[in-house]
mmCIF file of C-alpha atoms and ligand atoms in Angstrom:
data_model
loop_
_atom_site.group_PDB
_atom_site.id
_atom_site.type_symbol
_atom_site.label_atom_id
_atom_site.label_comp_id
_atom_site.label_asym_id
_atom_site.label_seq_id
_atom_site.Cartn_x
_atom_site.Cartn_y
_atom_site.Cartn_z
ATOM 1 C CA UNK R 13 23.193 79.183 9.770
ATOM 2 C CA UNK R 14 21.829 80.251 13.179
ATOM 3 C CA UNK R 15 21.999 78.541 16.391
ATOM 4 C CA UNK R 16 18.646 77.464 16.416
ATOM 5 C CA UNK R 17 18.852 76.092 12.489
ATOM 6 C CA UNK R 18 19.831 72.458 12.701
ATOM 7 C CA UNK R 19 22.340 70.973 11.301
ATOM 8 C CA UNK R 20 21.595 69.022 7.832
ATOM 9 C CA UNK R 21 24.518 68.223 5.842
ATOM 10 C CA UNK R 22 28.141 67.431 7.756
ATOM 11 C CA UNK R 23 31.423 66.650 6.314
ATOM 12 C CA UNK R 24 34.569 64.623 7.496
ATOM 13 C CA UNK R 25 37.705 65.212 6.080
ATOM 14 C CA UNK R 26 40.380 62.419 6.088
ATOM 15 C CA UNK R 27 38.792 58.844 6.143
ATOM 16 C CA UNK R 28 41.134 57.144 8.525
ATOM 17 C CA UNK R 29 40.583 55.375 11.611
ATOM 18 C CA UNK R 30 38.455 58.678 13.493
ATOM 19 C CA UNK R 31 37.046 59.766 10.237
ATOM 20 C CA UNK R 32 35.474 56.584 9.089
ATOM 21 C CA UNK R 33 33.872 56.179 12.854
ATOM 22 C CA UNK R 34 32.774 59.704 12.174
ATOM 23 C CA UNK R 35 30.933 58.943 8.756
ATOM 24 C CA UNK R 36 29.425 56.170 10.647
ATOM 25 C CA UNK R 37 28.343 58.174 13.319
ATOM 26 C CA UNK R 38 26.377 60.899 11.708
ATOM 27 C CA UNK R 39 25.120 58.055 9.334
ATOM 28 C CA UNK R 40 23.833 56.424 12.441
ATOM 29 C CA UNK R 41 22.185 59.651 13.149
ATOM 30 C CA UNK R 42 20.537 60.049 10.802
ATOM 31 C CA UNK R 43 22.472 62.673 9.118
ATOM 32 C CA UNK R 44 24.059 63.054 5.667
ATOM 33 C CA UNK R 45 27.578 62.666 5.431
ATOM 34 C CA UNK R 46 29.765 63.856 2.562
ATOM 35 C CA UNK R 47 33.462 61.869 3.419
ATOM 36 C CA UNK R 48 36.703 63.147 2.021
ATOM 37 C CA UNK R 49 40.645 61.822 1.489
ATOM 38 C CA UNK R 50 42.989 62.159 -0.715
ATOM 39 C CA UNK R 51 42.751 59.111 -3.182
ATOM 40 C CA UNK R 52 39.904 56.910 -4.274
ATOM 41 C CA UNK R 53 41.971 54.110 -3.035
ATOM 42 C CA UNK R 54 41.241 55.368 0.586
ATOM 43 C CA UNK R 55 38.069 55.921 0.177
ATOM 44 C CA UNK R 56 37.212 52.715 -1.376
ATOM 45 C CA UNK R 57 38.334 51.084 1.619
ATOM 46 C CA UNK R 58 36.999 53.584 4.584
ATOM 47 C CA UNK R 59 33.868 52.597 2.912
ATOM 48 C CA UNK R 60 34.335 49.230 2.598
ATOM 49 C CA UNK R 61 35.135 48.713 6.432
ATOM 50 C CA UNK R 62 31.480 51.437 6.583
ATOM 51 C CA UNK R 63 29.274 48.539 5.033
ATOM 52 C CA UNK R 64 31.166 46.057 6.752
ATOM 53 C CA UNK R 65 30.471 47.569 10.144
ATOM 54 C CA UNK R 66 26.744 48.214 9.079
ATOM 55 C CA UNK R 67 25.615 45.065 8.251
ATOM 56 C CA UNK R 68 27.482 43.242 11.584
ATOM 57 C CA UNK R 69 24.931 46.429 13.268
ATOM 58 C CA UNK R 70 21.850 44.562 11.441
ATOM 59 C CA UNK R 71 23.453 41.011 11.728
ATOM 60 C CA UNK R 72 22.937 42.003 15.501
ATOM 61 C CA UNK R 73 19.712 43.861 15.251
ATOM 62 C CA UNK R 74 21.019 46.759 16.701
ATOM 63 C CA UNK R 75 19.688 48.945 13.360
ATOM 64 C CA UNK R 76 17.301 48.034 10.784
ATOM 65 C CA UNK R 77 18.835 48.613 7.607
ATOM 66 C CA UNK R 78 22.059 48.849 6.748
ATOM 67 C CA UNK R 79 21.972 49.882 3.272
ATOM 68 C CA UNK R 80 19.461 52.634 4.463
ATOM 69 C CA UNK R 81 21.988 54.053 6.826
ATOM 70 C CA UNK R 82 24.625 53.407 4.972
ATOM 71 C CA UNK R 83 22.737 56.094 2.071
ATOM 72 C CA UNK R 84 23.747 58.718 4.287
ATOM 73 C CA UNK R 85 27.361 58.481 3.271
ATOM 74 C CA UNK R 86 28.297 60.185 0.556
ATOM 75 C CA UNK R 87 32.391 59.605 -1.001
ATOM 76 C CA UNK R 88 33.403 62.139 -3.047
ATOM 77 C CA UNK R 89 37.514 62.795 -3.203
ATOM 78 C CA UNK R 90 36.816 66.572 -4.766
ATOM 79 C CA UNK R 91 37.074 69.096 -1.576
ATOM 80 C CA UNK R 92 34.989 71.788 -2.712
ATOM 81 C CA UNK R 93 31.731 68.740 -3.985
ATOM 82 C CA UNK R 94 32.640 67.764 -0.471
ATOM 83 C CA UNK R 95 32.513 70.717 1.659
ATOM 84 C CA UNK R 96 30.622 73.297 -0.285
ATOM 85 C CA UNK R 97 26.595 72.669 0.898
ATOM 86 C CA UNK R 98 27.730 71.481 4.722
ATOM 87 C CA UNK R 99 26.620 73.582 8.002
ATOM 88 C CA UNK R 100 29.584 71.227 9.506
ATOM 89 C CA UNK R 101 32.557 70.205 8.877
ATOM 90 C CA UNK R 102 34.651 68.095 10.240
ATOM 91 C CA UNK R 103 38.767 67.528 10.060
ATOM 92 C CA UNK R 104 40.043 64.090 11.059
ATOM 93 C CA UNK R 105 43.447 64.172 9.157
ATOM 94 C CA UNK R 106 47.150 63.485 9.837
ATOM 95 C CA UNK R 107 47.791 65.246 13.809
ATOM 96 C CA UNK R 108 49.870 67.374 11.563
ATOM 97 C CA UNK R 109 49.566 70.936 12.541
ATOM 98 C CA UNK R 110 51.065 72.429 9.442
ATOM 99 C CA UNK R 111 48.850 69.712 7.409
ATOM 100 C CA UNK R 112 45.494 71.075 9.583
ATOM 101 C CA UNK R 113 46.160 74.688 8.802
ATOM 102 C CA UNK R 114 46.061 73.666 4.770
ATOM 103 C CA UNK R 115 43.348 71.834 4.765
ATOM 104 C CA UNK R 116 41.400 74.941 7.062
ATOM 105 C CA UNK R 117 42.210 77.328 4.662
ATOM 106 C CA UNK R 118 41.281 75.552 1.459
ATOM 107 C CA UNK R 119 38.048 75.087 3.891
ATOM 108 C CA UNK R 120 37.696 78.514 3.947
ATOM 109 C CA UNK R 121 37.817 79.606 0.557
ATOM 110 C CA UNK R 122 35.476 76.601 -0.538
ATOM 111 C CA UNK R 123 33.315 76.213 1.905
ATOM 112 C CA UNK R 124 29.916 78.097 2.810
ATOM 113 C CA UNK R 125 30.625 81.152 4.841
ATOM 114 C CA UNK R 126 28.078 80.016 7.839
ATOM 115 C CA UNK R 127 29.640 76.654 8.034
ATOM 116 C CA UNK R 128 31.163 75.197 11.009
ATOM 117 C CA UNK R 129 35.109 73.582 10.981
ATOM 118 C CA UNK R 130 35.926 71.217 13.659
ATOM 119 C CA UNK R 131 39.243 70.058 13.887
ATOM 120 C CA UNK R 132 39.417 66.508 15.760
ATOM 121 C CA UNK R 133 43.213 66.994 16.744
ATOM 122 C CA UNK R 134 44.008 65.038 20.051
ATOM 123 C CA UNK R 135 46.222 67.471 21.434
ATOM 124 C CA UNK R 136 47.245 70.232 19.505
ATOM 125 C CA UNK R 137 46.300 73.656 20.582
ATOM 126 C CA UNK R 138 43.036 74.969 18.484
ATOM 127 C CA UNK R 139 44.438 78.457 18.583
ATOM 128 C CA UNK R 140 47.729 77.150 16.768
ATOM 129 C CA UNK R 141 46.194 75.632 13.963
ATOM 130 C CA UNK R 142 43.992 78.741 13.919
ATOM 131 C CA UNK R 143 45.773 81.801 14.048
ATOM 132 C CA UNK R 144 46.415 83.961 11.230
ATOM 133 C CA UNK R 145 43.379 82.533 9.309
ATOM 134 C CA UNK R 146 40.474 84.327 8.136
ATOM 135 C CA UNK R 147 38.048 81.942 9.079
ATOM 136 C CA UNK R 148 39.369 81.494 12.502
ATOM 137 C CA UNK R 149 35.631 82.929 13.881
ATOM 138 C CA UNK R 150 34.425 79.482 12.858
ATOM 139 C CA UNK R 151 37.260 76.697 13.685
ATOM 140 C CA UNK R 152 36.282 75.150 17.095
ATOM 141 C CA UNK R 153 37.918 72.333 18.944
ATOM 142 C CA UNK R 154 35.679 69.044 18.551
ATOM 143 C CA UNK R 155 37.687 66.201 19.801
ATOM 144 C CA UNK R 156 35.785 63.066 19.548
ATOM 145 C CA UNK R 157 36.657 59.547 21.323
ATOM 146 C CA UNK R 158 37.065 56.393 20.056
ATOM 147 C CA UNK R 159 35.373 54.931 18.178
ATOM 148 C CA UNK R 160 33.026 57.588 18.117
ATOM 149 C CA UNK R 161 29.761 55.953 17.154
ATOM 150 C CA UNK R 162 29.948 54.460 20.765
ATOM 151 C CA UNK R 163 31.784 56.654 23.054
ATOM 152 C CA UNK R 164 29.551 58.859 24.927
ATOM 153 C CA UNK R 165 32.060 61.828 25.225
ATOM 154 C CA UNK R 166 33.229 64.202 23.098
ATOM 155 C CA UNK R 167 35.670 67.331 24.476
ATOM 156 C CA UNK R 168 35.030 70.912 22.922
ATOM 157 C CA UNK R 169 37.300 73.632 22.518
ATOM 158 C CA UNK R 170 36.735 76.817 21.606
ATOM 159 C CA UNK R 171 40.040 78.857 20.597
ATOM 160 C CA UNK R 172 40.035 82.338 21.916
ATOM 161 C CA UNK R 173 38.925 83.812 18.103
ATOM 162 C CA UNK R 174 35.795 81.053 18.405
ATOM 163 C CA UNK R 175 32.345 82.648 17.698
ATOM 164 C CA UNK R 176 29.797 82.334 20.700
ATOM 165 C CA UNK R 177 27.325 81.100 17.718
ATOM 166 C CA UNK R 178 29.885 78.500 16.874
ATOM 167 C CA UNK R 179 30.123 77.668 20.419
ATOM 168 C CA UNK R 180 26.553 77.577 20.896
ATOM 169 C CA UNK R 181 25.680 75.553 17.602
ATOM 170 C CA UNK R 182 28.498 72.915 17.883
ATOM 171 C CA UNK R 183 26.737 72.352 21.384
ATOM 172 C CA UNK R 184 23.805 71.802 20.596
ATOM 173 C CA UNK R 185 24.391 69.407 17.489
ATOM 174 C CA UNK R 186 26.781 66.829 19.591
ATOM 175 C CA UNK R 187 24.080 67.322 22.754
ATOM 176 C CA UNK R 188 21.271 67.120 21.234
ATOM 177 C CA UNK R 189 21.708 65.716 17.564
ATOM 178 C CA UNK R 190 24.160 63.310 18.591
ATOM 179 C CA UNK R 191 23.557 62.795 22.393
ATOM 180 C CA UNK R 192 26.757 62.797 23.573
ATOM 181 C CA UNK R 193 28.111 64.459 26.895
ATOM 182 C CA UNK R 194 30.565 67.652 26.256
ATOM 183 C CA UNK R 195 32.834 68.777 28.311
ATOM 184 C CA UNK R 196 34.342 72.021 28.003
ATOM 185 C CA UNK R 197 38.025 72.601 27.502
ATOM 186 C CA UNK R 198 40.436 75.483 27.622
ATOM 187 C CA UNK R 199 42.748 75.693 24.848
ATOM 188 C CA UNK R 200 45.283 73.768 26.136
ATOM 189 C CA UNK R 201 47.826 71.442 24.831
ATOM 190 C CA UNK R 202 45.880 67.784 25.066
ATOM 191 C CA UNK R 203 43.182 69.323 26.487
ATOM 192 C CA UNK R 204 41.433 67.229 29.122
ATOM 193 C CA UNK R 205 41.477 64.016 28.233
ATOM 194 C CA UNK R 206 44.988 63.649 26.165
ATOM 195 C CA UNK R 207 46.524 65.173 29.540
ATOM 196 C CA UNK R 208 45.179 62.324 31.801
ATOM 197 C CA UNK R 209 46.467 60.105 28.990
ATOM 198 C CA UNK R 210 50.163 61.481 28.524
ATOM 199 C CA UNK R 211 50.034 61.160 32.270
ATOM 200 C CA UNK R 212 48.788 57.931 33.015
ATOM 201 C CA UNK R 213 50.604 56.391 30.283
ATOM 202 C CA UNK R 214 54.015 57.715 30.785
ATOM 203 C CA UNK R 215 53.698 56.613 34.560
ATOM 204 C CA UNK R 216 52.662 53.325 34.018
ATOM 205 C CA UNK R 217 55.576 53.075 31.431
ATOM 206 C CA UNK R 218 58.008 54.550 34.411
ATOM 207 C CA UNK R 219 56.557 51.622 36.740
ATOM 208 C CA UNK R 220 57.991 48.557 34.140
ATOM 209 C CA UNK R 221 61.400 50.354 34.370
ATOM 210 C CA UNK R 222 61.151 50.572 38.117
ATOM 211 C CA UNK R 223 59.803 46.639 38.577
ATOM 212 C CA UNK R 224 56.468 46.103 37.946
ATOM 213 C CA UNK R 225 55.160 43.492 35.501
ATOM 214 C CA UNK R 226 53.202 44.473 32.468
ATOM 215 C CA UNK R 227 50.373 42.681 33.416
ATOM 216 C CA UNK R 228 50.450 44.012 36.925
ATOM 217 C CA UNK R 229 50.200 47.499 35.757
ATOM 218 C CA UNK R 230 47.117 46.704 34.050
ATOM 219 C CA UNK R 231 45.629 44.751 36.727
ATOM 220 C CA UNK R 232 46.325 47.998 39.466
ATOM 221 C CA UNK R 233 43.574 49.489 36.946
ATOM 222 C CA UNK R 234 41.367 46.992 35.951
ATOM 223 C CA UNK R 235 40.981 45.760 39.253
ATOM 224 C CA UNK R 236 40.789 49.128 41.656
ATOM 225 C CA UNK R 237 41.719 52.545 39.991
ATOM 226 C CA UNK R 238 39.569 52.151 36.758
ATOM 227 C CA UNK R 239 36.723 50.747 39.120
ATOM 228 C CA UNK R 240 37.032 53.912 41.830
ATOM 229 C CA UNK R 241 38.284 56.909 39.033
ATOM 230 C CA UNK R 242 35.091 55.471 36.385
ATOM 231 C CA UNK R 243 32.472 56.153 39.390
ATOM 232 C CA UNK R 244 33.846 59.286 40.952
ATOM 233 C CA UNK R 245 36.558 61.085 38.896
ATOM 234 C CA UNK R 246 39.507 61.609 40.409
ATOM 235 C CA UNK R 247 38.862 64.652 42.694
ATOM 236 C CA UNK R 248 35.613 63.298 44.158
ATOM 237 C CA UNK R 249 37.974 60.073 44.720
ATOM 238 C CA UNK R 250 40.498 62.735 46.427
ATOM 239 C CA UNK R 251 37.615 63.724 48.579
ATOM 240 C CA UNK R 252 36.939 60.346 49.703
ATOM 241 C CA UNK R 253 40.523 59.787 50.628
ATOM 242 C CA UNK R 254 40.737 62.815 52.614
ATOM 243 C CA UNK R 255 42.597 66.036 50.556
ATOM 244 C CA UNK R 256 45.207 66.677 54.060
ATOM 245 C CA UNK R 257 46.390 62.384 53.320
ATOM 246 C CA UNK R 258 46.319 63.329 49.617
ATOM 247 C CA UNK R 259 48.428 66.235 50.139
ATOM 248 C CA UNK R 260 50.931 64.298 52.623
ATOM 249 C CA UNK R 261 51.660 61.172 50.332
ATOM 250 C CA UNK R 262 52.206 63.937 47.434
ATOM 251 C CA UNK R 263 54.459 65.934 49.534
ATOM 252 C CA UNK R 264 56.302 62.526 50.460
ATOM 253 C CA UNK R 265 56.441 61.220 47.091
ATOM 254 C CA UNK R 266 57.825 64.658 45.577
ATOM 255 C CA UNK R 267 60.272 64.617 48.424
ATOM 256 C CA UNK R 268 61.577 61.043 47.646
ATOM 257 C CA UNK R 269 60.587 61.226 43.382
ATOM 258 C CA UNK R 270 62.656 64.667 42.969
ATOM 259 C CA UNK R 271 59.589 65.049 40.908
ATOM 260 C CA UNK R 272 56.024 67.146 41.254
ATOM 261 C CA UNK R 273 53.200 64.432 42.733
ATOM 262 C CA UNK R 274 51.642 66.034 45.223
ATOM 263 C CA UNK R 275 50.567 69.681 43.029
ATOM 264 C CA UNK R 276 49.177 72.028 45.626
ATOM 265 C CA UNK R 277 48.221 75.762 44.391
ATOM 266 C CA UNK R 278 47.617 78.484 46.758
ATOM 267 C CA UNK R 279 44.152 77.612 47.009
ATOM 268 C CA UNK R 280 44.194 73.977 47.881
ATOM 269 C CA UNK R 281 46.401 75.075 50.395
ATOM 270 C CA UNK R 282 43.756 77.310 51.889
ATOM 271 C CA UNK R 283 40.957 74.623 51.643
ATOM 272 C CA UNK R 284 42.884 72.056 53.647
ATOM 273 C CA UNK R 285 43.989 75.148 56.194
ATOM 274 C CA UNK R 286 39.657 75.510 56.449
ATOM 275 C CA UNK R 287 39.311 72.519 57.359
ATOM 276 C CA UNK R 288 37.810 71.608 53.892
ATOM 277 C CA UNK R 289 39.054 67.891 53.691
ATOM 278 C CA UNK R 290 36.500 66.114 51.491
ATOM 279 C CA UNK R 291 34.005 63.910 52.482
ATOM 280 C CA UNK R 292 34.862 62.999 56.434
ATOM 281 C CA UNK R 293 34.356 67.372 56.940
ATOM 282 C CA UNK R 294 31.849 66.930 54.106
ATOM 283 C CA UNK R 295 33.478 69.710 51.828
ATOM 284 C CA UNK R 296 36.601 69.256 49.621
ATOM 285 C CA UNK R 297 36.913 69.752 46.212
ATOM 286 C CA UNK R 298 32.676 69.017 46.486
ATOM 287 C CA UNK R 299 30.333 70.066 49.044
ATOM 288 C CA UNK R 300 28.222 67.596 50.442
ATOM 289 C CA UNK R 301 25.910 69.945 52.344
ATOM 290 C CA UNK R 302 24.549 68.106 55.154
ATOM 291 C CA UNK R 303 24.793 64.327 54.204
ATOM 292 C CA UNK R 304 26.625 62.530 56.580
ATOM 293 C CA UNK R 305 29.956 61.025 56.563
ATOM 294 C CA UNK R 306 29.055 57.536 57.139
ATOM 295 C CA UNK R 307 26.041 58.236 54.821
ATOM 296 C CA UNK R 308 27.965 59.284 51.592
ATOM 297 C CA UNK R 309 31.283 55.911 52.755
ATOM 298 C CA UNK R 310 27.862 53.860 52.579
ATOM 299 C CA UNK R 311 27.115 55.124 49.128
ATOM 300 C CA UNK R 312 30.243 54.623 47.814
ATOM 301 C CA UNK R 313 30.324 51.066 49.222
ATOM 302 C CA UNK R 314 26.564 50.867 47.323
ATOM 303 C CA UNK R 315 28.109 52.113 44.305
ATOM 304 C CA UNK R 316 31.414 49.719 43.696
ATOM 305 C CA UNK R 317 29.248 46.832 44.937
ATOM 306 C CA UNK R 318 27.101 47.385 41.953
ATOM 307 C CA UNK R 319 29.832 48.112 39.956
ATOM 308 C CA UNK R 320 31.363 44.709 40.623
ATOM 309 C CA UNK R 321 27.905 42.949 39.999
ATOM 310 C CA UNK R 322 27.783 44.550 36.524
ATOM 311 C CA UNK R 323 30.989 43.278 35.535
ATOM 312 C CA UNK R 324 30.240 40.051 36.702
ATOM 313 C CA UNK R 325 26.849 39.888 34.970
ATOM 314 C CA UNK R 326 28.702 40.870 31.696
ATOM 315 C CA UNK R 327 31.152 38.057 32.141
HETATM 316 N N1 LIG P 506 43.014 57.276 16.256
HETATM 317 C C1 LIG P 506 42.408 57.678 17.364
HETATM 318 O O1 LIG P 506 42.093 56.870 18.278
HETATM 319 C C2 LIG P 506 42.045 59.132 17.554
HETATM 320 C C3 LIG P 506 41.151 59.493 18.590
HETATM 321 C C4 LIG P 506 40.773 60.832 18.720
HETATM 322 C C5 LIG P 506 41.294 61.791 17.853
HETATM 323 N N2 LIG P 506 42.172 61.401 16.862
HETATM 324 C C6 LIG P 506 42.655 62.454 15.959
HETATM 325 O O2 LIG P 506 41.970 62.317 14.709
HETATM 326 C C7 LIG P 506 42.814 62.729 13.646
HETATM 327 C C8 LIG P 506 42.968 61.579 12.659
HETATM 328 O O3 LIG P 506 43.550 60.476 13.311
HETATM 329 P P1 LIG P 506 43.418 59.001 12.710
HETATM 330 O O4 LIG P 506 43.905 58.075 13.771
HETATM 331 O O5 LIG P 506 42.067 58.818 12.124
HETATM 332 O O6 LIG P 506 44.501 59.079 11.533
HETATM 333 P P2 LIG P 506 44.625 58.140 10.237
HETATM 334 O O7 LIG P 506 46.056 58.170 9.881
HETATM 335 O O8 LIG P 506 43.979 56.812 10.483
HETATM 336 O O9 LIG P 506 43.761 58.898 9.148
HETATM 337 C C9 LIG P 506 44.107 60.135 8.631
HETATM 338 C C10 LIG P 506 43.550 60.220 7.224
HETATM 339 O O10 LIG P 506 43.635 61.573 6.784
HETATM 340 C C11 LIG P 506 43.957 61.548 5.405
HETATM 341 N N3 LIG P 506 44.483 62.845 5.046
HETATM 342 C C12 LIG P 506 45.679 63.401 5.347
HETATM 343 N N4 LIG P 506 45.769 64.636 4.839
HETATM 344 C C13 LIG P 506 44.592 64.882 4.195
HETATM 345 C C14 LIG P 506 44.062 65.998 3.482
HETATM 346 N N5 LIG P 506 44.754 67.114 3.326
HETATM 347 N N6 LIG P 506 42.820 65.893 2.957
HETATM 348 C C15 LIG P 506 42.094 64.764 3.105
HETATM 349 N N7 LIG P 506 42.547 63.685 3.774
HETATM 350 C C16 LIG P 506 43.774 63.735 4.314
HETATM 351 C C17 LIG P 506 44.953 60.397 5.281
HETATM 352 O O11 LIG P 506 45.063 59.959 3.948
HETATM 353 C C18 LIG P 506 44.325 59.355 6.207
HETATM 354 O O12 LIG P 506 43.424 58.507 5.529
HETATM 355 C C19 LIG P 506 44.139 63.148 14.289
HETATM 356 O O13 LIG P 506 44.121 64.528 14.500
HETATM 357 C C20 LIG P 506 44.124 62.395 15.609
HETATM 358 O O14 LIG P 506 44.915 62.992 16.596
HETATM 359 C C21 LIG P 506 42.544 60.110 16.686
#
């Protein structure tokens, strides 16, 4: 398969909660799926809650045929029926590392040599599950969100053995075939997104123990952080706050926490010493050439004010 060949015929491995959202979403594209577990049993009922899903989709009007869509899914508990004519495949079993490594090396030997394998895992290291294995050229990180027929993002990690062709094909099927945004990950443990989880989680956690109501916790995001971190990100959000304050209530809190909150490398160090301090000297972690100050507070205020509208229209 070259980069430029598209991809016809996919495959998911484990039919669970990711894998069945996976079957539907190259269904919903369009695209034939062949979908994989270990018993019938399983199977029978990943497709079950398939159909299910489907015909709620037409109930709404969202697609036009269920049963047409739901053609595109084929179940088939033999590995090598279910693997052998795909250009991708991809793993969504147990976040078992030893369990991944199995199933990539029975991919190997019975799958086509030109194929793709994506592993889904949320936070295991791609090179881990790959090393050692001879078709570690062709394993790539694909980690996809849930439920994936309707998240827009999916992270991509290449380990370092990946093939740029892999790189480049994987790309272009989940950009282009699938239109979803990528981002690009090193091949770290939890990647991006499983690292803003462990750490968001863990600290809310930390907050009951040290007094806060469940339902406060929730409301701190629902209410301000998820509003300000969903239309920035968190560093343009640093650059709006001003990276020197950043720095001094992380430098306070680490003092008082005995624990790192205020991380400053070498070269954030050096920004805030050139007077790079986000939006008010309009360069931080962004440059915002020559647009005012007051101009980009103003389009901030712009942007949470229509924010706030949407949610309210939704309500
Ligand atoms: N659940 C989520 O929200 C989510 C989100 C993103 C990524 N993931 C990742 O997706 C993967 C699957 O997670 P899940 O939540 O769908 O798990 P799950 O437990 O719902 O499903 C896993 C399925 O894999 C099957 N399986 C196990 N070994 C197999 C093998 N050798 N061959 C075929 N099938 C096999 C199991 O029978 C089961 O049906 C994990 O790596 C997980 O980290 C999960």
């Amino acid at each position: 398969m070259t980069s430029s060949k598209e991809v016809r015929e996919t495959s998911v491995i484990g039919a669970g909660v990711m894998g069945t959202g996976l079957a539907i979403t190259m269904a919903l594209n369009g695209i034939r799926v062949f979908l994989n577990d270990l018993t019938e049993d399983l199977l029978n009922a990943s497709s079950k809650r398939i159909s299910d899903l489907l015909a709620d989709l037409e109930g709404r009007g969202t697609i036009v045929s269920a049963s047409r869509v739901q053609d595109n899914v084929v179940v088939e508990k033999d590995l090598k029926k279910a693997v052998e004519n795909s250009d991708m495949i991809f793993e969504a079993i147990t976040e078992d590392p030893s369990a991944k490594r199995d199933l990539f090396e029975k991919l190997a030997e019975n799958a086509r040599d030109d194929s793709v394998h994506a592993s889904n895992t949320s936070v295991i290291k791609i090179s881990e599950i790959a090393a050692g294995l001879k078709s570690k050229e062709r394993i790539i990180g694909v980690h996809w969100m849930n439920p994936p027929y309707v998240a827009p993002l999916v992270e991509m990690t290449p380990s370092e053995w990946t093939g740029k062709e892999v790189v480049e094909i994987t790309r272009n099927f989940l950009e282009k075939t699938v239109g979803k945004k990528v981002v690009l990950s090193p091949d770290i443990p939890g990647f991006i997104v499983n690292r803003f989880h462990a750490a968001v989680t863990s600290e809310a956690i930390r907050l009951i123990d040290e007094g806060v109501s469940i339902e406060d916790v929730d409301s701190v995001w629902k209410y301000h952080l998820g509003i300000l971190y969903g239309l920035f990100g968190p560093l343009k959000n640093a650059d709006y706050i001003g990276l020197d304050t950043t720095y001094l209530a992380g430098m306070y809190l680490t003092q008082r926490l005995g624990r790192e909150m205020g991380y400053v490398p070498d070269w954030l160090s050096k920004k805030i010493g050139n007077n790079e301090l986000g939006v008010k000297t309009q360069r931080g972690f962004y440059d915002y050439g020559n647009e005012t100050p007051s101009s980009l507070y103003a389009k901030r205020v712009q942007a949470i004010r229509e924010e706030l509208r949407c949610r309210q229209d939704q309500k």
